[in-house]
Amino acid sequence: MMQKTIAAALLACGLLAAGLAAAGDCPAHYVGGRLPEIHNQKMAAATTELCYGVFGVMHSGLTRTPLWSAEHLTADNLAAAQDLSRENSFHAEPQLPAGQRAELSDYARSGFDRGHMAPNGDMPDRASQHQSFTLANMVPQDGDNNRHIWAGIEGAVRKMALKEGDLYVITGPAFIGGKLQKIGKVLVPSHLYKVVYSPRQRAGAAFFIENKSTTDYQVLSIAELESKIGINLLPSLSAQQKDTVLRLPNIRQRKAKR
DNA sequence: CGGGCCTCCCCT
DNA sequence: AGGGGAGGCCCG
């Protein structure tokens, strides 16, 4: 059976370097085929676009995390994902130079989870699933956050995509504030976001949450989120579209103990 | 409304 | 390989 090879991905990266940067290497994963634009110059340094089967990430060699991970969720792929059991295969990203990438040792006994940006639960086949376990798709995430409220957000977005038929999703970290923690050489994000864009409704919105044990989260417009993180995530949208807040499902608050 | 079961994140 | 917590969901 034919499968997309790493060699093909590397070739595409070469084409990117040759001048197709506006669309990026994997336009199929992006709304309108447009690559997000990083406006903060410091964040733009040492970035590498990595394209995988059903998602693409922009990796930062400074934070040693993705800055975003972009997916086009479809009902068909999600149906396939539901039939795929989880097989863990956390690994450092071989396409990245050692001086830029996270290693398993950075996360080991760090107290933080290796939190997927593009979630395992979205992956429709074994190859994509394995790709999702690259550390280029991970950030150090508070364990309680990741396993509870964040898992709830991911599940709600999958459910919404099944209902809508398809959905574009961009997930990533935010590094806000002066006292950011590191585990090994990996920067720990202060917040996490997940953008949901519905092509059918031509509108989007974002979950925004602190990277800590909490059940509180915010729903922001695309414009508000972009201003917080300094990235134009959806260059193909009009200003008006970025101000229109798509209705997102409510995520269940934790049941009070008694 | 309550209990049992399954799914979904992970860790050491 | 083994362990764990919480939310979703179905059923009575």
PDB file of C-alpha atoms (C1' of nucleotides) in Angstrom:
ATOM      1  CA  MET A   1       0.000   0.000   0.000  1.00  0.00           C
ATOM      2  CA  MET A   2       1.292   3.421  -0.916  1.00  0.00           C
ATOM      3  CA  GLN A   3       1.819   5.906   1.861  1.00  0.00           C
ATOM      4  CA  LYS A   4       2.974   9.472   1.988  1.00  0.00           C
ATOM      5  CA  THR A   5       6.675   9.359   2.664  1.00  0.00           C
ATOM      6  CA  ILE A   6       8.926  11.570   4.707  1.00  0.00           C
ATOM      7  CA  ALA A   7      10.903  12.148   1.533  1.00  0.00           C
ATOM      8  CA  ALA A   8       7.847  13.697  -0.076  1.00  0.00           C
ATOM      9  CA  ALA A   9       7.406  15.979   2.908  1.00  0.00           C
ATOM     10  CA  LEU A  10      11.040  17.060   2.739  1.00  0.00           C
ATOM     11  CA  LEU A  11      10.693  17.754  -0.963  1.00  0.00           C
ATOM     12  CA  ALA A  12       7.675  19.914  -0.242  1.00  0.00           C
ATOM     13  CA  CYS A  13       9.683  21.806   2.374  1.00  0.00           C
ATOM     14  CA  GLY A  14      12.194  22.547  -0.342  1.00  0.00           C
ATOM     15  CA  LEU A  15       9.456  23.985  -2.502  1.00  0.00           C
ATOM     16  CA  LEU A  16       8.378  26.095   0.445  1.00  0.00           C
ATOM     17  CA  ALA A  17      11.861  27.510   0.773  1.00  0.00           C
ATOM     18  CA  ALA A  18      11.807  28.210  -2.954  1.00  0.00           C
ATOM     19  CA  GLY A  19       9.110  30.780  -2.490  1.00  0.00           C
ATOM     20  CA  LEU A  20       5.662  29.328  -1.925  1.00  0.00           C
ATOM     21  CA  ALA A  21       5.524  30.618   1.628  1.00  0.00           C
ATOM     22  CA  ALA A  22       2.205  32.441   1.369  1.00  0.00           C
ATOM     23  CA  ALA A  23       0.257  29.240   0.991  1.00  0.00           C
ATOM     24  CA  GLY A  24       2.608  27.172   3.087  1.00  0.00           C
ATOM     25  CA  ASP A  25       3.489  23.583   2.481  1.00  0.00           C
ATOM     26  CA  CYS A  26       0.122  22.076   3.307  1.00  0.00           C
ATOM     27  CA  PRO A  27      -2.632  24.497   2.280  1.00  0.00           C
ATOM     28  CA  ALA A  28      -5.239  21.753   2.576  1.00  0.00           C
ATOM     29  CA  HIS A  29      -4.986  22.023   6.361  1.00  0.00           C
ATOM     30  CA  TYR A  30      -5.532  25.803   6.398  1.00  0.00           C
ATOM     31  CA  VAL A  31      -8.638  27.932   6.009  1.00  0.00           C
ATOM     32  CA  GLY A  32      -8.630  29.335   2.493  1.00  0.00           C
ATOM     33  CA  GLY A  33      -5.293  27.595   1.931  1.00  0.00           C
ATOM     34  CA  ARG A  34      -3.571  30.459   3.720  1.00  0.00           C
ATOM     35  CA  LEU A  35      -0.665  29.978   6.105  1.00  0.00           C
ATOM     36  CA  PRO A  36      -0.980  31.900   9.406  1.00  0.00           C
ATOM     37  CA  GLU A  37       1.311  34.944   9.689  1.00  0.00           C
ATOM     38  CA  ILE A  38       3.492  35.528  12.728  1.00  0.00           C
ATOM     39  CA  HIS A  39       3.623  39.237  13.553  1.00  0.00           C
ATOM     40  CA  ASN A  40       5.976  39.049  16.520  1.00  0.00           C
ATOM     41  CA  GLN A  41       9.490  39.028  15.038  1.00  0.00           C
ATOM     42  CA  LYS A  42      11.011  37.267  18.007  1.00  0.00           C
ATOM     43  CA  MET A  43       8.517  34.454  17.679  1.00  0.00           C
ATOM     44  CA  ALA A  44       9.143  34.176  13.947  1.00  0.00           C
ATOM     45  CA  ALA A  45      12.785  33.187  14.446  1.00  0.00           C
ATOM     46  CA  ALA A  46      13.786  29.545  14.016  1.00  0.00           C
ATOM     47  CA  THR A  47      10.364  28.439  12.878  1.00  0.00           C
ATOM     48  CA  THR A  48       9.782  25.373  10.738  1.00  0.00           C
ATOM     49  CA  GLU A  49       6.575  24.357   9.037  1.00  0.00           C
ATOM     50  CA  LEU A  50       6.002  20.631   9.298  1.00  0.00           C
ATOM     51  CA  CYS A  51       3.299  18.949   7.257  1.00  0.00           C
ATOM     52  CA  TYR A  52       1.712  15.658   8.187  1.00  0.00           C
ATOM     53  CA  GLY A  53      -1.141  13.636   6.788  1.00  0.00           C
ATOM     54  CA  VAL A  54      -4.087  15.382   8.433  1.00  0.00           C
ATOM     55  CA  PHE A  55      -2.463  18.295  10.219  1.00  0.00           C
ATOM     56  CA  GLY A  56       0.361  20.782   9.925  1.00  0.00           C
ATOM     57  CA  VAL A  57       2.373  22.526  12.629  1.00  0.00           C
ATOM     58  CA  MET A  58       4.567  25.591  12.805  1.00  0.00           C
ATOM     59  CA  HIS A  59       7.380  24.643  15.124  1.00  0.00           C
ATOM     60  CA  SER A  60       9.487  27.126  17.062  1.00  0.00           C
ATOM     61  CA  GLY A  61      13.099  26.355  17.837  1.00  0.00           C
ATOM     62  CA  LEU A  62      13.003  28.975  20.584  1.00  0.00           C
ATOM     63  CA  THR A  63      10.146  27.543  22.600  1.00  0.00           C
ATOM     64  CA  ARG A  64      10.744  24.013  21.246  1.00  0.00           C
ATOM     65  CA  THR A  65       7.020  23.656  20.860  1.00  0.00           C
ATOM     66  CA  PRO A  66       4.572  24.203  18.063  1.00  0.00           C
ATOM     67  CA  LEU A  67       3.191  27.728  17.769  1.00  0.00           C
ATOM     68  CA  TRP A  68       0.087  26.276  16.194  1.00  0.00           C
ATOM     69  CA  SER A  69      -1.219  23.013  14.847  1.00  0.00           C
ATOM     70  CA  ALA A  70      -3.813  23.202  12.071  1.00  0.00           C
ATOM     71  CA  GLU A  71      -6.357  20.581  11.086  1.00  0.00           C
ATOM     72  CA  HIS A  72      -9.291  20.274   8.737  1.00  0.00           C
ATOM     73  CA  LEU A  73     -11.648  17.956  10.581  1.00  0.00           C
ATOM     74  CA  THR A  74     -14.118  16.024   8.489  1.00  0.00           C
ATOM     75  CA  ALA A  75     -16.940  13.770   9.595  1.00  0.00           C
ATOM     76  CA  ASP A  76     -15.467  10.875   7.615  1.00  0.00           C
ATOM     77  CA  ASN A  77     -12.056  11.173   9.251  1.00  0.00           C
ATOM     78  CA  LEU A  78     -13.586  11.468  12.699  1.00  0.00           C
ATOM     79  CA  ALA A  79     -15.684   8.381  12.133  1.00  0.00           C
ATOM     80  CA  ALA A  80     -12.496   6.509  11.239  1.00  0.00           C
ATOM     81  CA  ALA A  81     -10.773   7.993  14.302  1.00  0.00           C
ATOM     82  CA  GLN A  82     -13.435   6.550  16.571  1.00  0.00           C
ATOM     83  CA  ASP A  83     -12.542   3.047  15.403  1.00  0.00           C
ATOM     84  CA  LEU A  84      -8.832   3.509  16.018  1.00  0.00           C
ATOM     85  CA  SER A  85      -7.472   2.467  19.396  1.00  0.00           C
ATOM     86  CA  ARG A  86      -4.832   4.639  20.969  1.00  0.00           C
ATOM     87  CA  GLU A  87      -1.210   3.527  20.599  1.00  0.00           C
ATOM     88  CA  ASN A  88       1.244   5.818  22.353  1.00  0.00           C
ATOM     89  CA  SER A  89       4.460   6.582  20.473  1.00  0.00           C
ATOM     90  CA  PHE A  90       5.842   9.830  21.842  1.00  0.00           C
ATOM     91  CA  HIS A  91       9.008  10.739  19.926  1.00  0.00           C
ATOM     92  CA  ALA A  92      11.319  13.656  19.191  1.00  0.00           C
ATOM     93  CA  GLU A  93      10.851  15.091  15.694  1.00  0.00           C
ATOM     94  CA  PRO A  94      13.661  13.788  13.434  1.00  0.00           C
ATOM     95  CA  GLN A  95      13.031  16.487  10.813  1.00  0.00           C
ATOM     96  CA  LEU A  96      14.160  19.162  13.294  1.00  0.00           C
ATOM     97  CA  PRO A  97      17.787  19.927  14.190  1.00  0.00           C
ATOM     98  CA  ALA A  98      18.787  18.790  17.670  1.00  0.00           C
ATOM     99  CA  GLY A  99      19.406  22.408  18.646  1.00  0.00           C
ATOM    100  CA  GLN A 100      15.771  23.292  18.105  1.00  0.00           C
ATOM    101  CA  ARG A 101      13.707  20.331  19.108  1.00  0.00           C
ATOM    102  CA  ALA A 102      12.292  18.974  22.337  1.00  0.00           C
ATOM    103  CA  GLU A 103      13.485  15.596  23.576  1.00  0.00           C
ATOM    104  CA  LEU A 104      11.651  13.009  25.625  1.00  0.00           C
ATOM    105  CA  SER A 105      14.094  13.738  28.445  1.00  0.00           C
ATOM    106  CA  ASP A 106      12.849  17.331  28.618  1.00  0.00           C
ATOM    107  CA  TYR A 107       9.403  16.090  29.594  1.00  0.00           C
ATOM    108  CA  ALA A 108      10.338  13.081  31.700  1.00  0.00           C
ATOM    109  CA  ARG A 109       9.468  13.631  35.370  1.00  0.00           C
ATOM    110  CA  SER A 110       8.884  17.300  34.624  1.00  0.00           C
ATOM    111  CA  GLY A 111       5.509  17.335  36.316  1.00  0.00           C
ATOM    112  CA  PHE A 112       3.869  18.329  33.033  1.00  0.00           C
ATOM    113  CA  ASP A 113       1.927  16.236  30.574  1.00  0.00           C
ATOM    114  CA  ARG A 114       2.983  15.950  26.949  1.00  0.00           C
ATOM    115  CA  GLY A 115      -0.163  17.602  25.667  1.00  0.00           C
ATOM    116  CA  HIS A 116      -1.167  17.046  22.051  1.00  0.00           C
ATOM    117  CA  MET A 117      -2.151  20.120  20.056  1.00  0.00           C
ATOM    118  CA  ALA A 118      -3.698  18.188  17.173  1.00  0.00           C
ATOM    119  CA  PRO A 119      -5.261  15.474  19.364  1.00  0.00           C
ATOM    120  CA  ASN A 120      -4.763  11.734  19.035  1.00  0.00           C
ATOM    121  CA  GLY A 121      -8.536  11.413  19.104  1.00  0.00           C
ATOM    122  CA  ASP A 122      -8.782  13.179  15.740  1.00  0.00           C
ATOM    123  CA  MET A 123      -6.448  10.812  13.903  1.00  0.00           C
ATOM    124  CA  PRO A 124      -8.116   8.572  11.299  1.00  0.00           C
ATOM    125  CA  ASP A 125      -5.311   6.043  10.668  1.00  0.00           C
ATOM    126  CA  ARG A 126      -2.171   4.555  12.218  1.00  0.00           C
ATOM    127  CA  ALA A 127       0.248   6.689  10.206  1.00  0.00           C
ATOM    128  CA  SER A 128      -1.455   9.939  11.198  1.00  0.00           C
ATOM    129  CA  GLN A 129      -1.731   8.738  14.760  1.00  0.00           C
ATOM    130  CA  HIS A 130       1.991   8.097  14.951  1.00  0.00           C
ATOM    131  CA  GLN A 131       2.673  11.533  13.478  1.00  0.00           C
ATOM    132  CA  SER A 132       0.483  13.129  16.123  1.00  0.00           C
ATOM    133  CA  PHE A 133       2.829  11.767  18.802  1.00  0.00           C
ATOM    134  CA  THR A 134       5.782  13.842  17.606  1.00  0.00           C
ATOM    135  CA  LEU A 135       6.990  16.290  20.232  1.00  0.00           C
ATOM    136  CA  ALA A 136       6.678  18.917  17.497  1.00  0.00           C
ATOM    137  CA  ASN A 137       2.933  18.582  18.166  1.00  0.00           C
ATOM    138  CA  MET A 138       3.269  18.765  21.982  1.00  0.00           C
ATOM    139  CA  VAL A 139       3.495  21.388  24.680  1.00  0.00           C
ATOM    140  CA  PRO A 140       4.138  20.990  28.411  1.00  0.00           C
ATOM    141  CA  GLN A 141       0.598  21.035  29.737  1.00  0.00           C
ATOM    142  CA  ASP A 142      -0.783  20.928  33.245  1.00  0.00           C
ATOM    143  CA  GLY A 143      -1.896  17.335  33.770  1.00  0.00           C
ATOM    144  CA  ASP A 144      -5.235  18.075  35.366  1.00  0.00           C
ATOM    145  CA  ASN A 145      -6.024  20.624  32.663  1.00  0.00           C
ATOM    146  CA  ASN A 146      -5.079  18.239  29.869  1.00  0.00           C
ATOM    147  CA  ARG A 147      -6.975  15.250  31.174  1.00  0.00           C
ATOM    148  CA  HIS A 148     -10.149  17.010  32.157  1.00  0.00           C
ATOM    149  CA  ILE A 149     -11.255  20.384  30.878  1.00  0.00           C
ATOM    150  CA  TRP A 150      -9.039  20.180  27.791  1.00  0.00           C
ATOM    151  CA  ALA A 151     -10.192  16.655  26.979  1.00  0.00           C
ATOM    152  CA  GLY A 152     -13.715  18.023  27.264  1.00  0.00           C
ATOM    153  CA  ILE A 153     -12.958  20.826  24.814  1.00  0.00           C
ATOM    154  CA  GLU A 154     -11.434  18.377  22.351  1.00  0.00           C
ATOM    155  CA  GLY A 155     -14.397  16.069  22.587  1.00  0.00           C
ATOM    156  CA  ALA A 156     -16.882  18.895  22.147  1.00  0.00           C
ATOM    157  CA  VAL A 157     -15.059  20.126  19.047  1.00  0.00           C
ATOM    158  CA  ARG A 158     -15.112  16.639  17.522  1.00  0.00           C
ATOM    159  CA  LYS A 159     -18.802  16.392  18.194  1.00  0.00           C
ATOM    160  CA  MET A 160     -19.357  19.797  16.643  1.00  0.00           C
ATOM    161  CA  ALA A 161     -17.373  18.797  13.540  1.00  0.00           C
ATOM    162  CA  LEU A 162     -19.512  15.681  13.142  1.00  0.00           C
ATOM    163  CA  LYS A 163     -22.597  17.859  13.237  1.00  0.00           C
ATOM    164  CA  GLU A 164     -21.266  20.551  10.910  1.00  0.00           C
ATOM    165  CA  GLY A 165     -19.805  18.053   8.460  1.00  0.00           C
ATOM    166  CA  ASP A 166     -16.400  19.671   8.599  1.00  0.00           C
ATOM    167  CA  LEU A 167     -14.491  22.205  10.670  1.00  0.00           C
ATOM    168  CA  TYR A 168     -11.119  23.893  10.611  1.00  0.00           C
ATOM    169  CA  VAL A 169      -9.299  23.807  13.928  1.00  0.00           C
ATOM    170  CA  ILE A 170      -6.099  25.545  14.984  1.00  0.00           C
ATOM    171  CA  THR A 171      -4.619  24.702  18.371  1.00  0.00           C
ATOM    172  CA  GLY A 172      -1.599  26.169  20.087  1.00  0.00           C
ATOM    173  CA  PRO A 173       0.115  27.670  23.102  1.00  0.00           C
ATOM    174  CA  ALA A 174       0.373  31.273  24.249  1.00  0.00           C
ATOM    175  CA  PHE A 175       3.416  32.610  26.058  1.00  0.00           C
ATOM    176  CA  ILE A 176       2.209  35.614  28.005  1.00  0.00           C
ATOM    177  CA  GLY A 177       3.918  37.284  30.927  1.00  0.00           C
ATOM    178  CA  GLY A 178       7.454  37.673  32.133  1.00  0.00           C
ATOM    179  CA  LYS A 179       8.035  34.663  34.333  1.00  0.00           C
ATOM    180  CA  LEU A 180       7.680  31.709  32.031  1.00  0.00           C
ATOM    181  CA  GLN A 181       8.858  28.353  33.267  1.00  0.00           C
ATOM    182  CA  LYS A 182      11.060  25.899  31.383  1.00  0.00           C
ATOM    183  CA  ILE A 183      11.267  22.127  31.596  1.00  0.00           C
ATOM    184  CA  GLY A 184      14.671  21.190  30.249  1.00  0.00           C
ATOM    185  CA  LYS A 185      14.924  23.383  27.165  1.00  0.00           C
ATOM    186  CA  VAL A 186      11.206  23.548  26.501  1.00  0.00           C
ATOM    187  CA  LEU A 187       9.254  26.688  27.344  1.00  0.00           C
ATOM    188  CA  VAL A 188       6.036  26.127  29.287  1.00  0.00           C
ATOM    189  CA  PRO A 189       3.091  28.040  27.826  1.00  0.00           C
ATOM    190  CA  SER A 190       1.007  30.294  30.056  1.00  0.00           C
ATOM    191  CA  HIS A 191      -2.184  29.588  28.109  1.00  0.00           C
ATOM    192  CA  LEU A 192      -3.611  27.348  25.428  1.00  0.00           C
ATOM    193  CA  TYR A 193      -6.026  28.182  22.651  1.00  0.00           C
ATOM    194  CA  LYS A 194      -8.173  26.265  20.218  1.00  0.00           C
ATOM    195  CA  VAL A 195      -9.695  28.058  17.244  1.00  0.00           C
ATOM    196  CA  VAL A 196     -12.773  26.614  15.586  1.00  0.00           C
ATOM    197  CA  TYR A 197     -13.861  27.854  12.161  1.00  0.00           C
ATOM    198  CA  SER A 198     -17.021  26.688  10.451  1.00  0.00           C
ATOM    199  CA  PRO A 199     -16.932  27.081   6.661  1.00  0.00           C
ATOM    200  CA  ARG A 200     -20.677  26.580   6.576  1.00  0.00           C
ATOM    201  CA  GLN A 201     -21.359  29.463   8.951  1.00  0.00           C
ATOM    202  CA  ARG A 202     -18.373  31.471   7.743  1.00  0.00           C
ATOM    203  CA  ALA A 203     -17.581  32.252  11.361  1.00  0.00           C
ATOM    204  CA  GLY A 204     -15.164  31.166  14.034  1.00  0.00           C
ATOM    205  CA  ALA A 205     -14.329  31.530  17.714  1.00  0.00           C
ATOM    206  CA  ALA A 206     -11.671  30.361  20.116  1.00  0.00           C
ATOM    207  CA  PHE A 207     -11.373  28.619  23.446  1.00  0.00           C
ATOM    208  CA  PHE A 208      -8.713  30.286  25.594  1.00  0.00           C
ATOM    209  CA  ILE A 209      -7.562  28.799  28.879  1.00  0.00           C
ATOM    210  CA  GLU A 210      -4.763  29.104  31.395  1.00  0.00           C
ATOM    211  CA  ASN A 211      -2.265  26.263  31.477  1.00  0.00           C
ATOM    212  CA  LYS A 212      -3.125  25.195  34.994  1.00  0.00           C
ATOM    213  CA  SER A 213      -5.575  23.103  36.955  1.00  0.00           C
ATOM    214  CA  THR A 214      -8.814  24.943  36.301  1.00  0.00           C
ATOM    215  CA  THR A 215     -12.259  24.603  34.806  1.00  0.00           C
ATOM    216  CA  ASP A 216     -12.461  28.242  33.799  1.00  0.00           C
ATOM    217  CA  TYR A 217     -12.033  29.187  30.177  1.00  0.00           C
ATOM    218  CA  GLN A 218     -12.868  32.068  27.874  1.00  0.00           C
ATOM    219  CA  VAL A 219     -14.524  32.156  24.490  1.00  0.00           C
ATOM    220  CA  LEU A 220     -12.879  34.820  22.327  1.00  0.00           C
ATOM    221  CA  SER A 221     -13.464  36.178  18.859  1.00  0.00           C
ATOM    222  CA  ILE A 222     -10.776  35.349  16.315  1.00  0.00           C
ATOM    223  CA  ALA A 223      -9.705  38.997  16.351  1.00  0.00           C
ATOM    224  CA  GLU A 224      -9.337  39.026  20.140  1.00  0.00           C
ATOM    225  CA  LEU A 225      -7.267  35.844  20.171  1.00  0.00           C
ATOM    226  CA  GLU A 226      -5.014  36.990  17.337  1.00  0.00           C
ATOM    227  CA  SER A 227      -4.296  40.193  19.175  1.00  0.00           C
ATOM    228  CA  LYS A 228      -3.335  38.264  22.325  1.00  0.00           C
ATOM    229  CA  ILE A 229      -0.895  35.917  20.606  1.00  0.00           C
ATOM    230  CA  GLY A 230       0.437  38.159  17.827  1.00  0.00           C
ATOM    231  CA  ILE A 231      -0.363  35.763  15.010  1.00  0.00           C
ATOM    232  CA  ASN A 232      -2.741  36.290  12.105  1.00  0.00           C
ATOM    233  CA  LEU A 233      -4.175  32.807  12.265  1.00  0.00           C
ATOM    234  CA  LEU A 234      -6.775  33.211   9.536  1.00  0.00           C
ATOM    235  CA  PRO A 235      -5.436  35.608   6.877  1.00  0.00           C
ATOM    236  CA  SER A 236      -8.260  34.734   4.491  1.00  0.00           C
ATOM    237  CA  LEU A 237     -10.982  36.117   6.774  1.00  0.00           C
ATOM    238  CA  SER A 238     -12.360  39.637   6.652  1.00  0.00           C
ATOM    239  CA  ALA A 239     -12.217  41.863   9.715  1.00  0.00           C
ATOM    240  CA  GLN A 240     -15.946  41.505  10.099  1.00  0.00           C
ATOM    241  CA  GLN A 241     -15.717  37.720  10.002  1.00  0.00           C
ATOM    242  CA  LYS A 242     -13.078  37.847  12.731  1.00  0.00           C
ATOM    243  CA  ASP A 243     -15.396  39.844  14.960  1.00  0.00           C
ATOM    244  CA  THR A 244     -18.357  37.514  14.518  1.00  0.00           C
ATOM    245  CA  VAL A 245     -18.237  34.985  17.328  1.00  0.00           C
ATOM    246  CA  LEU A 246     -19.293  31.483  16.361  1.00  0.00           C
ATOM    247  CA  ARG A 247     -21.426  29.819  19.002  1.00  0.00           C
ATOM    248  CA  LEU A 248     -19.322  27.189  20.758  1.00  0.00           C
ATOM    249  CA  PRO A 249     -20.587  24.349  22.924  1.00  0.00           C
ATOM    250  CA  ASN A 250     -20.449  24.834  26.672  1.00  0.00           C
ATOM    251  CA  ILE A 251     -17.853  22.692  28.352  1.00  0.00           C
ATOM    252  CA  ARG A 252     -19.071  21.024  31.470  1.00  0.00           C
ATOM    253  CA  GLN A 253     -17.726  22.468  34.686  1.00  0.00           C
ATOM    254  CA  ARG A 254     -16.385  20.027  37.172  1.00  0.00           C
ATOM    255  CA  LYS A 255     -18.944  18.527  39.451  1.00  0.00           C
ATOM    256  CA  ALA A 256     -18.495  19.813  42.955  1.00  0.00           C
ATOM    257  CA  LYS A 257     -17.257  17.278  45.451  1.00  0.00           C
ATOM    258  CA  ARG A 258     -19.537  16.430  48.307  1.00  0.00           C
TER     259      ARG A 258
ATOM    260  C1'  DC B   1     -31.949  10.862  39.000  1.00  0.00           C
ATOM    261  C1'  DG B   2     -28.522   7.365  40.052  1.00  0.00           C
ATOM    262  C1'  DG B   3     -25.259   3.742  38.860  1.00  0.00           C
ATOM    263  C1'  DG B   4     -22.426   1.223  35.665  1.00  0.00           C
ATOM    264  C1'  DC B   5     -19.667   1.304  31.682  1.00  0.00           C
ATOM    265  C1'  DC B   6     -16.885   3.310  28.161  1.00  0.00           C
ATOM    266  C1'  DT B   7     -13.755   6.814  26.343  1.00  0.00           C
ATOM    267  C1'  DC B   8     -10.203  10.014  26.650  1.00  0.00           C
ATOM    268  C1'  DC B   9      -6.263  12.104  28.469  1.00  0.00           C
ATOM    269  C1'  DC B  10      -1.842  10.570  30.339  1.00  0.00           C
ATOM    270  C1'  DC B  11       1.988   8.880  34.079  1.00  0.00           C
ATOM    271  C1'  DT B  12       5.952   5.939  36.119  1.00  0.00           C
TER     272       DT B  12
ATOM    273  C1'  DA C   1       2.897  -3.484  31.746  1.00  0.00           C
ATOM    274  C1'  DG C   2      -0.007  -1.376  35.136  1.00  0.00           C
ATOM    275  C1'  DG C   3      -2.570   2.474  37.127  1.00  0.00           C
ATOM    276  C1'  DG C   4      -5.855   6.563  37.476  1.00  0.00           C
ATOM    277  C1'  DG C   5      -9.418  10.297  37.337  1.00  0.00           C
ATOM    278  C1'  DA C   6     -13.299  12.565  35.237  1.00  0.00           C
ATOM    279  C1'  DG C   7     -16.810  13.403  31.808  1.00  0.00           C
ATOM    280  C1'  DG C   8     -20.197  11.337  28.483  1.00  0.00           C
ATOM    281  C1'  DC C   9     -23.717   8.224  27.784  1.00  0.00           C
ATOM    282  C1'  DC C  10     -26.978   4.764  28.336  1.00  0.00           C
ATOM    283  C1'  DC C  11     -29.998   2.396  31.074  1.00  0.00           C
ATOM    284  C1'  DG C  12     -33.130   1.430  34.752  1.00  0.00           C
TER     285       DG C  12
END
